[in-house]
């Protein structure tokens, strides 16, 4: 898919991976709808100010300052009405939707015996139900035009044990199975659906948790995800779909320089 002039929704676009992906897509000529529930900055001097600062408006302003085209839409992906409004606003403003980058996610860190049920429900609503409903409302426009690319952000936790993260691991495993099934459902209409595992990225979620068994894994800056994310955004079902891939393998086992 040629990216110039295409339209993308990026959830969790206020900071971290979502902000970097929004900026990277905009630099590739994509018109970006930056979505997140975050409209307020983290107070100055807070412990995680460096990692948690930012909001949808500052992301949009940065894109526009570089000459890109972007709008900000407040959206809590656990709320169906917000998701529907996000897609409707995108179609009303830009007239089309080509790329969905489902990045918004939350953790639910706790041993199972101590797991708060409300926290688990929130985690599943954001990490599983939200991406499914985003697809539900985004797909009609893509299917009608016979093209599109959907990317879900997953984690190595979906396929391996991390202490105290059973709930989070479950949510990401469900996301992977869901998107792989969806890839087959929409393959005949040329819509790509892939899962992108960015690795250990220097974000607020990773900084706030000292995850056992991960200290040896190099932590990269959010901008490191841009080349792989932009490449995925340009795929169709005819070129690359139904895959669960690691950012660290981009250009080695998949992507630019490997598959063309």
PDB file of N, CA and C in Angstrom, residues 6-62:
ATOM      1  N   UNK A   6      -2.747   8.333   2.759  1.00  0.00           N
ATOM      2  CA  UNK A   6      -3.584   7.387   3.487  1.00  0.00           C
ATOM      3  C   UNK A   6      -3.954   7.969   4.851  1.00  0.00           C
ATOM      4  N   UNK A   7      -4.911   7.323   5.507  1.00  0.00           N
ATOM      5  CA  UNK A   7      -5.407   7.788   6.805  1.00  0.00           C
ATOM      6  C   UNK A   7      -5.247   6.681   7.836  1.00  0.00           C
ATOM      7  N   UNK A   8      -4.711   7.041   9.001  1.00  0.00           N
ATOM      8  CA  UNK A   8      -4.475   6.062  10.070  1.00  0.00           C
ATOM      9  C   UNK A   8      -5.077   6.537  11.378  1.00  0.00           C
ATOM     10  N   UNK A   9      -5.593   5.603  12.130  1.00  0.00           N
ATOM     11  CA  UNK A   9      -5.915   5.810  13.546  1.00  0.00           C
ATOM     12  C   UNK A   9      -4.829   5.134  14.362  1.00  0.00           C
ATOM     13  N   UNK A  10      -4.272   5.859  15.320  1.00  0.00           N
ATOM     14  CA  UNK A  10      -3.304   5.286  16.255  1.00  0.00           C
ATOM     15  C   UNK A  10      -3.841   5.481  17.661  1.00  0.00           C
ATOM     16  N   UNK A  11      -4.166   4.386  18.343  1.00  0.00           N
ATOM     17  CA  UNK A  11      -4.626   4.504  19.721  1.00  0.00           C
ATOM     18  C   UNK A  11      -3.431   4.493  20.664  1.00  0.00           C
ATOM     19  N   UNK A  12      -3.634   5.055  21.840  1.00  0.00           N
ATOM     20  CA  UNK A  12      -2.518   5.218  22.765  1.00  0.00           C
ATOM     21  C   UNK A  12      -1.483   6.176  22.194  1.00  0.00           C
ATOM     22  N   UNK A  13      -1.949   7.171  21.440  1.00  0.00           N
ATOM     23  CA  UNK A  13      -1.049   8.054  20.702  1.00  0.00           C
ATOM     24  C   UNK A  13      -0.520   9.234  21.482  1.00  0.00           C
ATOM     25  N   UNK A  14      -0.815   9.297  22.765  1.00  0.00           N
ATOM     26  CA  UNK A  14      -0.396  10.470  23.534  1.00  0.00           C
ATOM     27  C   UNK A  14       1.080  10.446  23.901  1.00  0.00           C
ATOM     28  N   UNK A  15       1.670   9.254  23.976  1.00  0.00           N
ATOM     29  CA  UNK A  15       3.067   9.155  24.427  1.00  0.00           C
ATOM     30  C   UNK A  15       3.635   7.792  24.033  1.00  0.00           C
ATOM     31  N   UNK A  16       4.921   7.618  24.306  1.00  0.00           N
ATOM     32  CA  UNK A  16       5.568   6.328  24.123  1.00  0.00           C
ATOM     33  C   UNK A  16       5.492   5.809  22.704  1.00  0.00           C
ATOM     34  N   UNK A  17       5.182   4.520  22.577  1.00  0.00           N
ATOM     35  CA  UNK A  17       5.125   3.866  21.270  1.00  0.00           C
ATOM     36  C   UNK A  17       4.098   4.528  20.363  1.00  0.00           C
ATOM     37  N   UNK A  18       2.931   4.835  20.889  1.00  0.00           N
ATOM     38  CA  UNK A  18       1.876   5.434  20.080  1.00  0.00           C
ATOM     39  C   UNK A  18       2.262   6.782  19.506  1.00  0.00           C
ATOM     40  N   UNK A  19       2.928   7.594  20.306  1.00  0.00           N
ATOM     41  CA  UNK A  19       3.379   8.901  19.815  1.00  0.00           C
ATOM     42  C   UNK A  19       4.412   8.726  18.701  1.00  0.00           C
ATOM     43  N   UNK A  20       5.368   7.834  18.907  1.00  0.00           N
ATOM     44  CA  UNK A  20       6.402   7.617  17.893  1.00  0.00           C
ATOM     45  C   UNK A  20       5.806   7.079  16.601  1.00  0.00           C
ATOM     46  N   UNK A  21       4.881   6.136  16.711  1.00  0.00           N
ATOM     47  CA  UNK A  21       4.244   5.590  15.507  1.00  0.00           C
ATOM     48  C   UNK A  21       3.460   6.681  14.781  1.00  0.00           C
ATOM     49  N   UNK A  22       2.738   7.506  15.525  1.00  0.00           N
ATOM     50  CA  UNK A  22       1.984   8.600  14.913  1.00  0.00           C
ATOM     51  C   UNK A  22       2.913   9.513  14.127  1.00  0.00           C
ATOM     52  N   UNK A  23       4.038   9.863  14.736  1.00  0.00           N
ATOM     53  CA  UNK A  23       4.991  10.746  14.072  1.00  0.00           C
ATOM     54  C   UNK A  23       5.626  10.065  12.857  1.00  0.00           C
ATOM     55  N   UNK A  24       5.975   8.798  12.999  1.00  0.00           N
ATOM     56  CA  UNK A  24       6.588   8.077  11.883  1.00  0.00           C
ATOM     57  C   UNK A  24       5.655   7.944  10.701  1.00  0.00           C
ATOM     58  N   UNK A  25       4.391   7.651  10.963  1.00  0.00           N
ATOM     59  CA  UNK A  25       3.418   7.547   9.872  1.00  0.00           C
ATOM     60  C   UNK A  25       3.216   8.900   9.192  1.00  0.00           C
ATOM     61  N   UNK A  26       3.137   9.953   9.995  1.00  0.00           N
ATOM     62  CA  UNK A  26       2.950  11.282   9.428  1.00  0.00           C
ATOM     63  C   UNK A  26       4.115  11.660   8.517  1.00  0.00           C
ATOM     64  N   UNK A  27       5.333  11.315   8.916  1.00  0.00           N
ATOM     65  CA  UNK A  27       6.511  11.609   8.090  1.00  0.00           C
ATOM     66  C   UNK A  27       6.490  10.826   6.777  1.00  0.00           C
ATOM     67  N   UNK A  28       5.756   9.713   6.774  1.00  0.00           N
ATOM     68  CA  UNK A  28       5.622   8.911   5.551  1.00  0.00           C
ATOM     69  C   UNK A  28       4.469   9.394   4.677  1.00  0.00           C
ATOM     70  N   UNK A  29       3.821  10.489   5.085  1.00  0.00           N
ATOM     71  CA  UNK A  29       2.748  11.057   4.282  1.00  0.00           C
ATOM     72  C   UNK A  29       1.357  10.634   4.688  1.00  0.00           C
ATOM     73  N   UNK A  30       1.247   9.928   5.809  1.00  0.00           N
ATOM     74  CA  UNK A  30      -0.059   9.471   6.291  1.00  0.00           C
ATOM     75  C   UNK A  30      -0.732  10.587   7.081  1.00  0.00           C
ATOM     76  N   UNK A  31      -2.026  10.727   6.904  1.00  0.00           N
ATOM     77  CA  UNK A  31      -2.832  11.632   7.727  1.00  0.00           C
ATOM     78  C   UNK A  31      -3.262  10.852   8.963  1.00  0.00           C
ATOM     79  N   UNK A  32      -2.926  11.375  10.143  1.00  0.00           N
ATOM     80  CA  UNK A  32      -3.014  10.582  11.364  1.00  0.00           C
ATOM     81  C   UNK A  32      -4.077  11.120  12.322  1.00  0.00           C
ATOM     82  N   UNK A  33      -4.899  10.199  12.818  1.00  0.00           N
ATOM     83  CA  UNK A  33      -5.840  10.503  13.893  1.00  0.00           C
ATOM     84  C   UNK A  33      -5.223   9.966  15.174  1.00  0.00           C
ATOM     85  N   UNK A  34      -4.804  10.870  16.031  1.00  0.00           N
ATOM     86  CA  UNK A  34      -4.125  10.517  17.278  1.00  0.00           C
ATOM     87  C   UNK A  34      -5.182  10.347  18.363  1.00  0.00           C
ATOM     88  N   UNK A  35      -5.306   9.140  18.879  1.00  0.00           N
ATOM     89  CA  UNK A  35      -6.370   8.831  19.834  1.00  0.00           C
ATOM     90  C   UNK A  35      -5.798   8.350  21.154  1.00  0.00           C
ATOM     91  N   UNK A  36      -6.386   8.809  22.228  1.00  0.00           N
ATOM     92  CA  UNK A  36      -6.022   8.370  23.570  1.00  0.00           C
ATOM     93  C   UNK A  36      -7.004   9.001  24.535  1.00  0.00           C
ATOM     94  N   UNK A  37      -7.082   8.469  25.733  1.00  0.00           N
ATOM     95  CA  UNK A  37      -7.897   9.116  26.754  1.00  0.00           C
ATOM     96  C   UNK A  37      -7.114  10.219  27.451  1.00  0.00           C
ATOM     97  N   UNK A  38      -5.817  10.372  27.136  1.00  0.00           N
ATOM     98  CA  UNK A  38      -4.955  11.330  27.822  1.00  0.00           C
ATOM     99  C   UNK A  38      -5.003  12.687  27.145  1.00  0.00           C
ATOM    100  N   UNK A  39      -5.595  13.650  27.838  1.00  0.00           N
ATOM    101  CA  UNK A  39      -5.626  15.023  27.349  1.00  0.00           C
ATOM    102  C   UNK A  39      -4.850  15.982  28.258  1.00  0.00           C
ATOM    103  N   UNK A  40      -4.455  15.497  29.426  1.00  0.00           N
ATOM    104  CA  UNK A  40      -3.748  16.341  30.374  1.00  0.00           C
ATOM    105  C   UNK A  40      -2.315  15.868  30.542  1.00  0.00           C
ATOM    106  N   UNK A  41      -1.392  16.802  30.695  1.00  0.00           N
ATOM    107  CA  UNK A  41      -0.001  16.462  30.945  1.00  0.00           C
ATOM    108  C   UNK A  41       0.162  15.917  32.366  1.00  0.00           C
ATOM    109  N   UNK A  42       1.157  15.042  32.557  1.00  0.00           N
ATOM    110  CA  UNK A  42       1.535  14.618  33.893  1.00  0.00           C
ATOM    111  C   UNK A  42       2.140  15.821  34.613  1.00  0.00           C
ATOM    112  N   UNK A  43       1.799  16.061  35.882  1.00  0.00           N
ATOM    113  CA  UNK A  43       2.338  17.218  36.589  1.00  0.00           C
ATOM    114  C   UNK A  43       3.862  17.242  36.585  1.00  0.00           C
ATOM    115  N   UNK A  44       4.429  18.415  36.394  1.00  0.00           N
ATOM    116  CA  UNK A  44       5.878  18.559  36.397  1.00  0.00           C
ATOM    117  C   UNK A  44       6.457  18.093  37.725  1.00  0.00           C
ATOM    118  N   UNK A  45       7.561  17.384  37.638  1.00  0.00           N
ATOM    119  CA  UNK A  45       8.220  16.908  38.843  1.00  0.00           C
ATOM    120  C   UNK A  45       7.744  15.560  39.331  1.00  0.00           C
ATOM    121  N   UNK A  46       6.740  14.969  38.656  1.00  0.00           N
ATOM    122  CA  UNK A  46       6.265  13.652  39.072  1.00  0.00           C
ATOM    123  C   UNK A  46       7.316  12.602  38.728  1.00  0.00           C
ATOM    124  N   UNK A  47       7.242  11.461  39.384  1.00  0.00           N
ATOM    125  CA  UNK A  47       8.285  10.439  39.288  1.00  0.00           C
ATOM    126  C   UNK A  47       8.509   9.977  37.855  1.00  0.00           C
ATOM    127  N   UNK A  48       7.426   9.869  37.078  1.00  0.00           N
ATOM    128  CA  UNK A  48       7.546   9.326  35.735  1.00  0.00           C
ATOM    129  C   UNK A  48       7.258  10.384  34.672  1.00  0.00           C
ATOM    130  N   UNK A  49       7.566  11.641  34.993  1.00  0.00           N
ATOM    131  CA  UNK A  49       7.263  12.726  34.072  1.00  0.00           C
ATOM    132  C   UNK A  49       7.887  12.486  32.696  1.00  0.00           C
ATOM    133  N   UNK A  50       9.135  12.020  32.666  1.00  0.00           N
ATOM    134  CA  UNK A  50       9.825  11.819  31.397  1.00  0.00           C
ATOM    135  C   UNK A  50       9.116  10.795  30.521  1.00  0.00           C
ATOM    136  N   UNK A  51       8.534   9.780  31.141  1.00  0.00           N
ATOM    137  CA  UNK A  51       7.967   8.673  30.382  1.00  0.00           C
ATOM    138  C   UNK A  51       6.468   8.818  30.179  1.00  0.00           C
ATOM    139  N   UNK A  52       5.787   9.483  31.130  1.00  0.00           N
ATOM    140  CA  UNK A  52       4.329   9.562  31.067  1.00  0.00           C
ATOM    141  C   UNK A  52       3.835  10.916  30.578  1.00  0.00           C
ATOM    142  N   UNK A  53       4.736  11.865  30.306  1.00  0.00           N
ATOM    143  CA  UNK A  53       4.304  13.174  29.838  1.00  0.00           C
ATOM    144  C   UNK A  53       3.825  13.079  28.396  1.00  0.00           C
ATOM    145  N   UNK A  54       2.930  13.983  28.038  1.00  0.00           N
ATOM    146  CA  UNK A  54       2.407  14.016  26.680  1.00  0.00           C
ATOM    147  C   UNK A  54       0.910  13.780  26.656  1.00  0.00           C
ATOM    148  N   UNK A  55       0.279  14.274  25.611  1.00  0.00           N
ATOM    149  CA  UNK A  55      -1.142  14.032  25.413  1.00  0.00           C
ATOM    150  C   UNK A  55      -1.434  14.075  23.919  1.00  0.00           C
ATOM    151  N   UNK A  56      -2.667  13.803  23.544  1.00  0.00           N
ATOM    152  CA  UNK A  56      -2.997  13.714  22.124  1.00  0.00           C
ATOM    153  C   UNK A  56      -2.787  15.048  21.411  1.00  0.00           C
ATOM    154  N   UNK A  57      -2.972  16.148  22.138  1.00  0.00           N
ATOM    155  CA  UNK A  57      -2.833  17.454  21.507  1.00  0.00           C
ATOM    156  C   UNK A  57      -1.368  17.794  21.252  1.00  0.00           C
ATOM    157  N   UNK A  58      -0.504  17.465  22.196  1.00  0.00           N
ATOM    158  CA  UNK A  58       0.917  17.741  21.974  1.00  0.00           C
ATOM    159  C   UNK A  58       1.484  16.855  20.853  1.00  0.00           C
ATOM    160  N   UNK A  59       1.022  15.614  20.779  1.00  0.00           N
ATOM    161  CA  UNK A  59       1.447  14.746  19.670  1.00  0.00           C
ATOM    162  C   UNK A  59       1.012  15.338  18.335  1.00  0.00           C
ATOM    163  N   UNK A  60      -0.235  15.763  18.268  1.00  0.00           N
ATOM    164  CA  UNK A  60      -0.764  16.352  17.041  1.00  0.00           C
ATOM    165  C   UNK A  60      -0.013  17.628  16.672  1.00  0.00           C
ATOM    166  N   UNK A  61       0.256  18.449  17.658  1.00  0.00           N
ATOM    167  CA  UNK A  61       0.966  19.707  17.404  1.00  0.00           C
ATOM    168  C   UNK A  61       2.376  19.447  16.878  1.00  0.00           C
ATOM    169  N   UNK A  62       3.035  18.422  17.397  1.00  0.00           N
ATOM    170  CA  UNK A  62       4.374  18.086  16.915  1.00  0.00           C
ATOM    171  C   UNK A  62       4.333  17.641  15.454  1.00  0.00           C
TER     172      UNK A  62
END
